[in-house]
Coordinates of N, CA, C and O in Angstrom, one line a residue:
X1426 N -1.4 16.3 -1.4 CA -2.7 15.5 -1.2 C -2.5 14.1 -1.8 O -1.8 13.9 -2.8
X1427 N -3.5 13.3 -1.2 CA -2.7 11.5 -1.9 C -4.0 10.7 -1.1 O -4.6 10.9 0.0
X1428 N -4.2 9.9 -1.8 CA -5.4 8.9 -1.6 C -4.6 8.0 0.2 O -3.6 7.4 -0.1
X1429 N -4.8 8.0 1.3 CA -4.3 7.2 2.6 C -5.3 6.2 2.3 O -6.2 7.0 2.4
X1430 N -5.6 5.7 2.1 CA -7.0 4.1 2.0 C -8.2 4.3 1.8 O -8.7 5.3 1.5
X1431 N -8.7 3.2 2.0 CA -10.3 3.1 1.3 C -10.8 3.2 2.5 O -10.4 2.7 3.6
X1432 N -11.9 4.1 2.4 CA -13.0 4.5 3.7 C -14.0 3.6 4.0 O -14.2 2.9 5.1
X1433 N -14.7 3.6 2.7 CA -15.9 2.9 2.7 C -16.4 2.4 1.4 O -16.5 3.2 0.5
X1434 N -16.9 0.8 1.2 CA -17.4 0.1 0.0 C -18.8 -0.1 0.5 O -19.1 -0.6 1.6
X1435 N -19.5 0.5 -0.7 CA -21.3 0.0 -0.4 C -21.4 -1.4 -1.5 O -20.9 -1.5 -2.6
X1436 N -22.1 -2.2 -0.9 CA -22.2 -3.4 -1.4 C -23.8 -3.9 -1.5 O -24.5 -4.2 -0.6
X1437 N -24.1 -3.8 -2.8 CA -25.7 -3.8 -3.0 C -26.2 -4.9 -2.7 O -25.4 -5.9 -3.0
X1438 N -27.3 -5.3 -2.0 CA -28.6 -5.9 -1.1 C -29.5 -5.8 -1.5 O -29.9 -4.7 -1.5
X1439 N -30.3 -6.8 -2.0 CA -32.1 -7.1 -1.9 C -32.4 -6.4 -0.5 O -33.1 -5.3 -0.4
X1440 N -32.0 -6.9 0.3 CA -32.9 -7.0 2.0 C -31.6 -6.9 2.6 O -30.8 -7.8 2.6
X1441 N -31.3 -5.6 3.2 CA -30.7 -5.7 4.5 C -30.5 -6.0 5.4 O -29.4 -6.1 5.9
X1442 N -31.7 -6.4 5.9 CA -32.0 -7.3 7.1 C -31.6 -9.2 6.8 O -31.2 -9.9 7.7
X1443 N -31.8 -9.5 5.8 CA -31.3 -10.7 5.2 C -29.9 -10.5 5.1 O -29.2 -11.3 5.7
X1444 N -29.4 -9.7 4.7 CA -28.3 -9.7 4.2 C -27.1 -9.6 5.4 O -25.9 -9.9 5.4
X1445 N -28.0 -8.8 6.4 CA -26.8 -8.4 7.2 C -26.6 -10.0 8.3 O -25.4 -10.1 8.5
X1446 N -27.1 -10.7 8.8 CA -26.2 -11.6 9.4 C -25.3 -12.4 8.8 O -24.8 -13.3 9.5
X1447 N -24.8 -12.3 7.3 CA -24.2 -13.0 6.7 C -22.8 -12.2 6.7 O -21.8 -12.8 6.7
X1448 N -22.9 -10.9 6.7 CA -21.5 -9.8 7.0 C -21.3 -10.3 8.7 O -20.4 -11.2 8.9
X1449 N -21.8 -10.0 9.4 CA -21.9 -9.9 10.7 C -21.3 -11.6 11.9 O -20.5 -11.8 12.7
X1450 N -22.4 -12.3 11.3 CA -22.6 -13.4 12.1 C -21.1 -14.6 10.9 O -19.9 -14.8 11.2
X1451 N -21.8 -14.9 10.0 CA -20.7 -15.8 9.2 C -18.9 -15.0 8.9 O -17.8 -15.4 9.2
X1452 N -19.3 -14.2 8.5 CA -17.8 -13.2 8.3 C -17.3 -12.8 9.3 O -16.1 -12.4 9.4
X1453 N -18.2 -12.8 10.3 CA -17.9 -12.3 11.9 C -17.1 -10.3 12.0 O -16.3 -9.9 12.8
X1454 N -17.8 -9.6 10.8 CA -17.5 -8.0 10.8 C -18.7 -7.3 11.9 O -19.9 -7.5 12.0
X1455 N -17.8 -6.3 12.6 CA -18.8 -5.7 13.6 C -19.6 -4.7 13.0 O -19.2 -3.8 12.2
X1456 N -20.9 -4.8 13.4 CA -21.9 -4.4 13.5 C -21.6 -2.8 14.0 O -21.1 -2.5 15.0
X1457 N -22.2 -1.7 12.8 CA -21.9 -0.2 13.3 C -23.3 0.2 14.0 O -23.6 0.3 15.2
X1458 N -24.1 0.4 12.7 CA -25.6 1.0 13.0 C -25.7 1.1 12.0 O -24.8 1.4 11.2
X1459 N -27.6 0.7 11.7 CA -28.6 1.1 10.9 C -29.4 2.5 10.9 O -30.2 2.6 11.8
X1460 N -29.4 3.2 10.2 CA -29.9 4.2 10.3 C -31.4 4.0 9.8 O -32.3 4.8 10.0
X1461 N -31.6 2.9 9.1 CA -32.7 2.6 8.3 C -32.8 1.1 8.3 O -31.8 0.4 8.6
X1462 N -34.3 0.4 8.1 CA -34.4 -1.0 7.8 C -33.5 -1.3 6.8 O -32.7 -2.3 6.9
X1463 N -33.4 -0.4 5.7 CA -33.0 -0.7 4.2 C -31.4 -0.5 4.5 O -30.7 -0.8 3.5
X1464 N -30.7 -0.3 5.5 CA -29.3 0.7 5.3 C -28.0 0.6 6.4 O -27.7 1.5 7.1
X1465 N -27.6 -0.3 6.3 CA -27.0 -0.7 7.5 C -25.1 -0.6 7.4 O -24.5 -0.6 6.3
X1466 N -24.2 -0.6 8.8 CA -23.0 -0.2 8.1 C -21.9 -1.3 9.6 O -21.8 -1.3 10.8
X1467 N -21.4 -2.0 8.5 CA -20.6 -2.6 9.5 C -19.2 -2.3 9.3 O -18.9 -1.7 8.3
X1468 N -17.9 -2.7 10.3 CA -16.8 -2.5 10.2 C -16.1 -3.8 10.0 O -16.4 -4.8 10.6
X1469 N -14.6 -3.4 8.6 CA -13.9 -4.6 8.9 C -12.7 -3.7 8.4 O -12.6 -3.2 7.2
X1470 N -11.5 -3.6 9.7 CA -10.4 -3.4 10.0 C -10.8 -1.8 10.2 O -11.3 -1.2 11.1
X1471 N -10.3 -1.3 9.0 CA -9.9 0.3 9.3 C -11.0 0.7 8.1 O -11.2 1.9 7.9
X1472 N -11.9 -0.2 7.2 CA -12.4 -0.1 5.9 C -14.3 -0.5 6.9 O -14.5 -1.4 7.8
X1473 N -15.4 0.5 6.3 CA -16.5 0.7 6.5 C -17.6 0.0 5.7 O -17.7 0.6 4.7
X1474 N -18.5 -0.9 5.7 CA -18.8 -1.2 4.7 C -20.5 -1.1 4.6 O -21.1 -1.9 5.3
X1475 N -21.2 -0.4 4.0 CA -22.6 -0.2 3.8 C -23.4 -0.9 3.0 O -23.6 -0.4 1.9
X1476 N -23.9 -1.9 3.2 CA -24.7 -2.2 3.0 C -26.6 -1.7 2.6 O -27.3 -1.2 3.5
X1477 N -26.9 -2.0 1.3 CA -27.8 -1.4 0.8 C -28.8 -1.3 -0.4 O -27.9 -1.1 -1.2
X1478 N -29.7 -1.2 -0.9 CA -30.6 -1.7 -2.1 C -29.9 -1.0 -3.3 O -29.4 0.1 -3.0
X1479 N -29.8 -1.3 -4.4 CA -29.6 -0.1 -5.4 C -29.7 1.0 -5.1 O -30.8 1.3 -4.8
X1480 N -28.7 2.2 -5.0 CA -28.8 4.0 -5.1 C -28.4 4.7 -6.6 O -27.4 5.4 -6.8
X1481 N -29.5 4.3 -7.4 CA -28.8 4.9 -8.4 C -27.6 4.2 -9.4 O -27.3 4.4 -10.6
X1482 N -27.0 3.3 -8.3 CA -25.7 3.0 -9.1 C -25.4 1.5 -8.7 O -25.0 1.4 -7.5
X1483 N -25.4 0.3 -9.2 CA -25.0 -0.8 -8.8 C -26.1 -2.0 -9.1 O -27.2 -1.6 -9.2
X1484 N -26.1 -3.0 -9.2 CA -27.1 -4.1 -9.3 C -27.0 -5.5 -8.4 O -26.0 -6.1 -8.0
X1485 N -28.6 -5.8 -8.2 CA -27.9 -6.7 -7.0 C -27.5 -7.9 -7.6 O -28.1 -8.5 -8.4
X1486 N -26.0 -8.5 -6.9 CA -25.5 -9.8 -7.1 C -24.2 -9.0 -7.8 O -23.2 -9.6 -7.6
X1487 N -24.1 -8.2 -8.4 CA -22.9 -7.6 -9.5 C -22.2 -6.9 -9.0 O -22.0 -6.0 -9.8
X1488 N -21.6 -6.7 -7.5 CA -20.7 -5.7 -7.4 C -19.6 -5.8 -7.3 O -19.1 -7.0 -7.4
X1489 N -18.5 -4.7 -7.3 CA -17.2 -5.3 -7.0 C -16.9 -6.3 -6.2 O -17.6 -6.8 -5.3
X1490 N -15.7 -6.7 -6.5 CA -15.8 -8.1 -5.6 C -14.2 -7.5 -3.8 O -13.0 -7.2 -3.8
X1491 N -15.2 -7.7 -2.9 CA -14.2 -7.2 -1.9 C -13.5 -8.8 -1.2 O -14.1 -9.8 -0.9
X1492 N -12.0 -8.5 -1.1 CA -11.9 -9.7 -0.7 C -11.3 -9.4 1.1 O -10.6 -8.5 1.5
X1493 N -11.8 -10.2 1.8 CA -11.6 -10.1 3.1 C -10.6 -10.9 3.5 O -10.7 -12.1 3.2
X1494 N -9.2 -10.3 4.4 CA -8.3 -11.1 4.5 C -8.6 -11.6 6.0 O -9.2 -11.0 6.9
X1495 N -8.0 -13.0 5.9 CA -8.6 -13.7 6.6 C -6.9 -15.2 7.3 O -5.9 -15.6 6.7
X1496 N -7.3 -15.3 8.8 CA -6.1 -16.4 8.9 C -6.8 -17.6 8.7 O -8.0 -17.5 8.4
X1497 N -6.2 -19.0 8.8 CA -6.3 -20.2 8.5 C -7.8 -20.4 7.4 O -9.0 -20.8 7.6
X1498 N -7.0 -20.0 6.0 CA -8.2 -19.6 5.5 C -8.9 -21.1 5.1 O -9.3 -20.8 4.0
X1499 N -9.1 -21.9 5.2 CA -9.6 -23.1 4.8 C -10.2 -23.4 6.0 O -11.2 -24.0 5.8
X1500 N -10.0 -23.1 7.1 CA -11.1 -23.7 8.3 C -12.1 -22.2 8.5 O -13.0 -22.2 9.3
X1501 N -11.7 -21.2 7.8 CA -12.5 -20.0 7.6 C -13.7 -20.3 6.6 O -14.8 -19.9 6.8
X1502 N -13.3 -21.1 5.5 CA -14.1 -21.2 4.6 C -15.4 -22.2 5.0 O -16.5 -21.9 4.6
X1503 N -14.9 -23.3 5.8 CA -15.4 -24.2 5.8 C -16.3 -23.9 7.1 O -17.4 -24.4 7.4
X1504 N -15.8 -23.2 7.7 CA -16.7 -22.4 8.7 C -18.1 -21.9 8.4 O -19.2 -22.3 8.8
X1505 N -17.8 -20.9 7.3 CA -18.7 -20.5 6.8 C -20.1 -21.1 5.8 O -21.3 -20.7 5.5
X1506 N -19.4 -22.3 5.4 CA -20.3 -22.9 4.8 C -21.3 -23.7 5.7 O -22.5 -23.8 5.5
X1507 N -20.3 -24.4 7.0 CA -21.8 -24.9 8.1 C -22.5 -23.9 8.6 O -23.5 -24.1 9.2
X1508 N -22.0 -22.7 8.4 CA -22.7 -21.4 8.6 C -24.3 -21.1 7.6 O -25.4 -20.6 8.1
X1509 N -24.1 -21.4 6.4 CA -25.1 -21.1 5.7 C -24.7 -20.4 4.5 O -25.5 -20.1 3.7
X1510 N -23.0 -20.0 4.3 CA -22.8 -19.4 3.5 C -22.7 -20.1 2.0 O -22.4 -21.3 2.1
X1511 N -22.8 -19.7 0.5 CA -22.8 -20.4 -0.4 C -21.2 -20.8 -0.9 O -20.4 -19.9 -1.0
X1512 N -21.0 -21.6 -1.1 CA -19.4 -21.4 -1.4 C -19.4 -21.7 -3.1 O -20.2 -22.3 -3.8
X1513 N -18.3 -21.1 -3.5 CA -18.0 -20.8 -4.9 C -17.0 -21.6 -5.4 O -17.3 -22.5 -6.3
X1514 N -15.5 -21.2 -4.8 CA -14.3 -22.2 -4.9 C -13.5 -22.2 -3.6 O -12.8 -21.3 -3.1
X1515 N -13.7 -23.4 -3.2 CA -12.5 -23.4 -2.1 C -11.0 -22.9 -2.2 O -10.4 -22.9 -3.3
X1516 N -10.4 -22.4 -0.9 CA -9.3 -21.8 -1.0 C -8.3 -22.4 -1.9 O -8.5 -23.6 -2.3
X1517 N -7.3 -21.7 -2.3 CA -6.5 -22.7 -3.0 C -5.4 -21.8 -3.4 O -5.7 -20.6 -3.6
X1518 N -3.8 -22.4 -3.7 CA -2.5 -21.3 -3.6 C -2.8 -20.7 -4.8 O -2.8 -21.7 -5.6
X1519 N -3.0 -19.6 -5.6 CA -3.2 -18.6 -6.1 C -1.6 -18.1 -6.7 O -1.3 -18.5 -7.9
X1520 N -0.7 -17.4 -6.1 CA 0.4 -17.3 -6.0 C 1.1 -17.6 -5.1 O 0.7 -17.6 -3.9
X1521 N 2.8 -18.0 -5.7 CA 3.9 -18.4 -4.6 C 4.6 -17.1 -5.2 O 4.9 -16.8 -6.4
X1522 N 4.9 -16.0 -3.5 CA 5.8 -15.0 -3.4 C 6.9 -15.3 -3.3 O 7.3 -16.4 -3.2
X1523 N 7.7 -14.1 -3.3 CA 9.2 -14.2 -2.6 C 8.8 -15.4 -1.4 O 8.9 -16.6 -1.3
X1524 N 8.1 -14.1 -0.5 CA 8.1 -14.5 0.9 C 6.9 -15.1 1.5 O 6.8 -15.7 2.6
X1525 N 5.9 -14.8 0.8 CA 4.8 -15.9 1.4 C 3.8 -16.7 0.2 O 3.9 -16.3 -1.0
X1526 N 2.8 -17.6 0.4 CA 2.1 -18.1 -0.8 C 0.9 -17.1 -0.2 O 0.8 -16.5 0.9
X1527 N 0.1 -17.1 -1.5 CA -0.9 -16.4 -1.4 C -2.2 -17.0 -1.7 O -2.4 -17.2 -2.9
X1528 N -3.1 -17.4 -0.9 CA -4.4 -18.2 -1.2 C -5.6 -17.6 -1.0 O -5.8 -17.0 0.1
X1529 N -6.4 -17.7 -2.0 CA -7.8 -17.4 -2.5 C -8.7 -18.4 -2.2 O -8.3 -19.6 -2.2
X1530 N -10.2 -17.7 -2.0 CA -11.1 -18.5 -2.1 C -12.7 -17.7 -2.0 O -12.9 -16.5 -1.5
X1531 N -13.6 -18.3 -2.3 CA -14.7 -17.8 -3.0 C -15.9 -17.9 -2.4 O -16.3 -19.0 -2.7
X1532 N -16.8 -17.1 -1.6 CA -17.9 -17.1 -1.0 C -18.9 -16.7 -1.9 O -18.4 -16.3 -3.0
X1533 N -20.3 -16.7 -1.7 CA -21.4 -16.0 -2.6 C -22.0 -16.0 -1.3 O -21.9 -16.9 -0.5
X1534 N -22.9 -14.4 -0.7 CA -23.8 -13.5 0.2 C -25.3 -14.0 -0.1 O -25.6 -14.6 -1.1
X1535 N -26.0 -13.7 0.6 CA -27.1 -14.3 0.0 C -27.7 -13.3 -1.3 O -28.9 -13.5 -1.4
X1536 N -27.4 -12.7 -2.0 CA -27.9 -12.1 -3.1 C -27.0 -12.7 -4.4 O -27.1 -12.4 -5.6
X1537 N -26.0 -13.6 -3.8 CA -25.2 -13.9 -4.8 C -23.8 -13.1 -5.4 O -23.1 -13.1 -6.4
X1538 N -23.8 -12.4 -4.3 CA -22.3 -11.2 -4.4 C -21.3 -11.9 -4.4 O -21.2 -12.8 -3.5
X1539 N -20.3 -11.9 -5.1 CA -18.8 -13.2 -4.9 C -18.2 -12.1 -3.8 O -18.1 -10.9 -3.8
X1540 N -18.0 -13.2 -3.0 CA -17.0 -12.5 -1.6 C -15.7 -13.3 -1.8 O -15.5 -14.5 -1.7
X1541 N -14.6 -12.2 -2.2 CA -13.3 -13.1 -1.6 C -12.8 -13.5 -0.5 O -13.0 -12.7 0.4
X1542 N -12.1 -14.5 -0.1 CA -11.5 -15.3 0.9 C -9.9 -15.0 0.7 O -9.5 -15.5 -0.4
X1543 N -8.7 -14.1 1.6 CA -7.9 -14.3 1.3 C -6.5 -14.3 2.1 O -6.5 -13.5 3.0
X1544 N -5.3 -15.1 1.9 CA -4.5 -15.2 3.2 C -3.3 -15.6 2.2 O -3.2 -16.5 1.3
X1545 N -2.2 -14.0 3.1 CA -1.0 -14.7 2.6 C -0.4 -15.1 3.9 O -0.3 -14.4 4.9
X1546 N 0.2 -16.8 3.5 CA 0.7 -17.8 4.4 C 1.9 -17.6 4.3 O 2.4 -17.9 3.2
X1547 N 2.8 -17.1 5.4 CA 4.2 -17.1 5.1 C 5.2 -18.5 6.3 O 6.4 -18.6 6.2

């Protein structure tokens, strides 16, 4: 028995309904279903992401930070900001690999969640 990948990250939310065109529309992650106003779950790649008010465990604006990989990450970023998204730090080389560089960059959600930006450029 052995951990195969991450299923699903809940990422805490004031308002769902606020919150969710910023996963959806700016990030461009598909839309699963709401089971609830409060509770909503979209997909990005093979990983689930729920969306949701405090349960007990988490505070809003303070969650882990998930970084979403992404191609031409600098016209992704800047996308998102005519989008409405808050920007943090623009992309920028992070690490040079063997075989590719690796660049980061910094979104904030509307509750103020740091969203990573990330692309390795080979």
């Amino acid at each position: 028995n052995k951990i195969i990948g991450l299923g699903q990250l809940a990422i805490t939310v004031k308002d769902v309904q606020l919150s969710l065109p910023f996963y959806t529309e700016v990030l461009g992650l598909q839309f699963l279903f709401a089971p609830t106003g409060q509770l909503a779950f979209v997909q990005c790649g093979d990983t689930r992401l729920m969306l949701s008010p405090p349960q007990g465990a988490g505070e809003i604006g303070k969650n882990s930070i998930p970084y979403f990989k992404t191609t031409e990450i600098e016209q992704f970023y800047a996308k998102a900001l005519e989008q409405g998204a808050l920007g943090e730090r623009a992309p920028q080389l992070a690490a040079q690999m063997p075989d590719h560089q690796l660049w980061i960059g910094f979104l904030k959600d509307p509750d103020g969640n740091l969203i990573g930006l990330m692309e390795e450029k080979r």
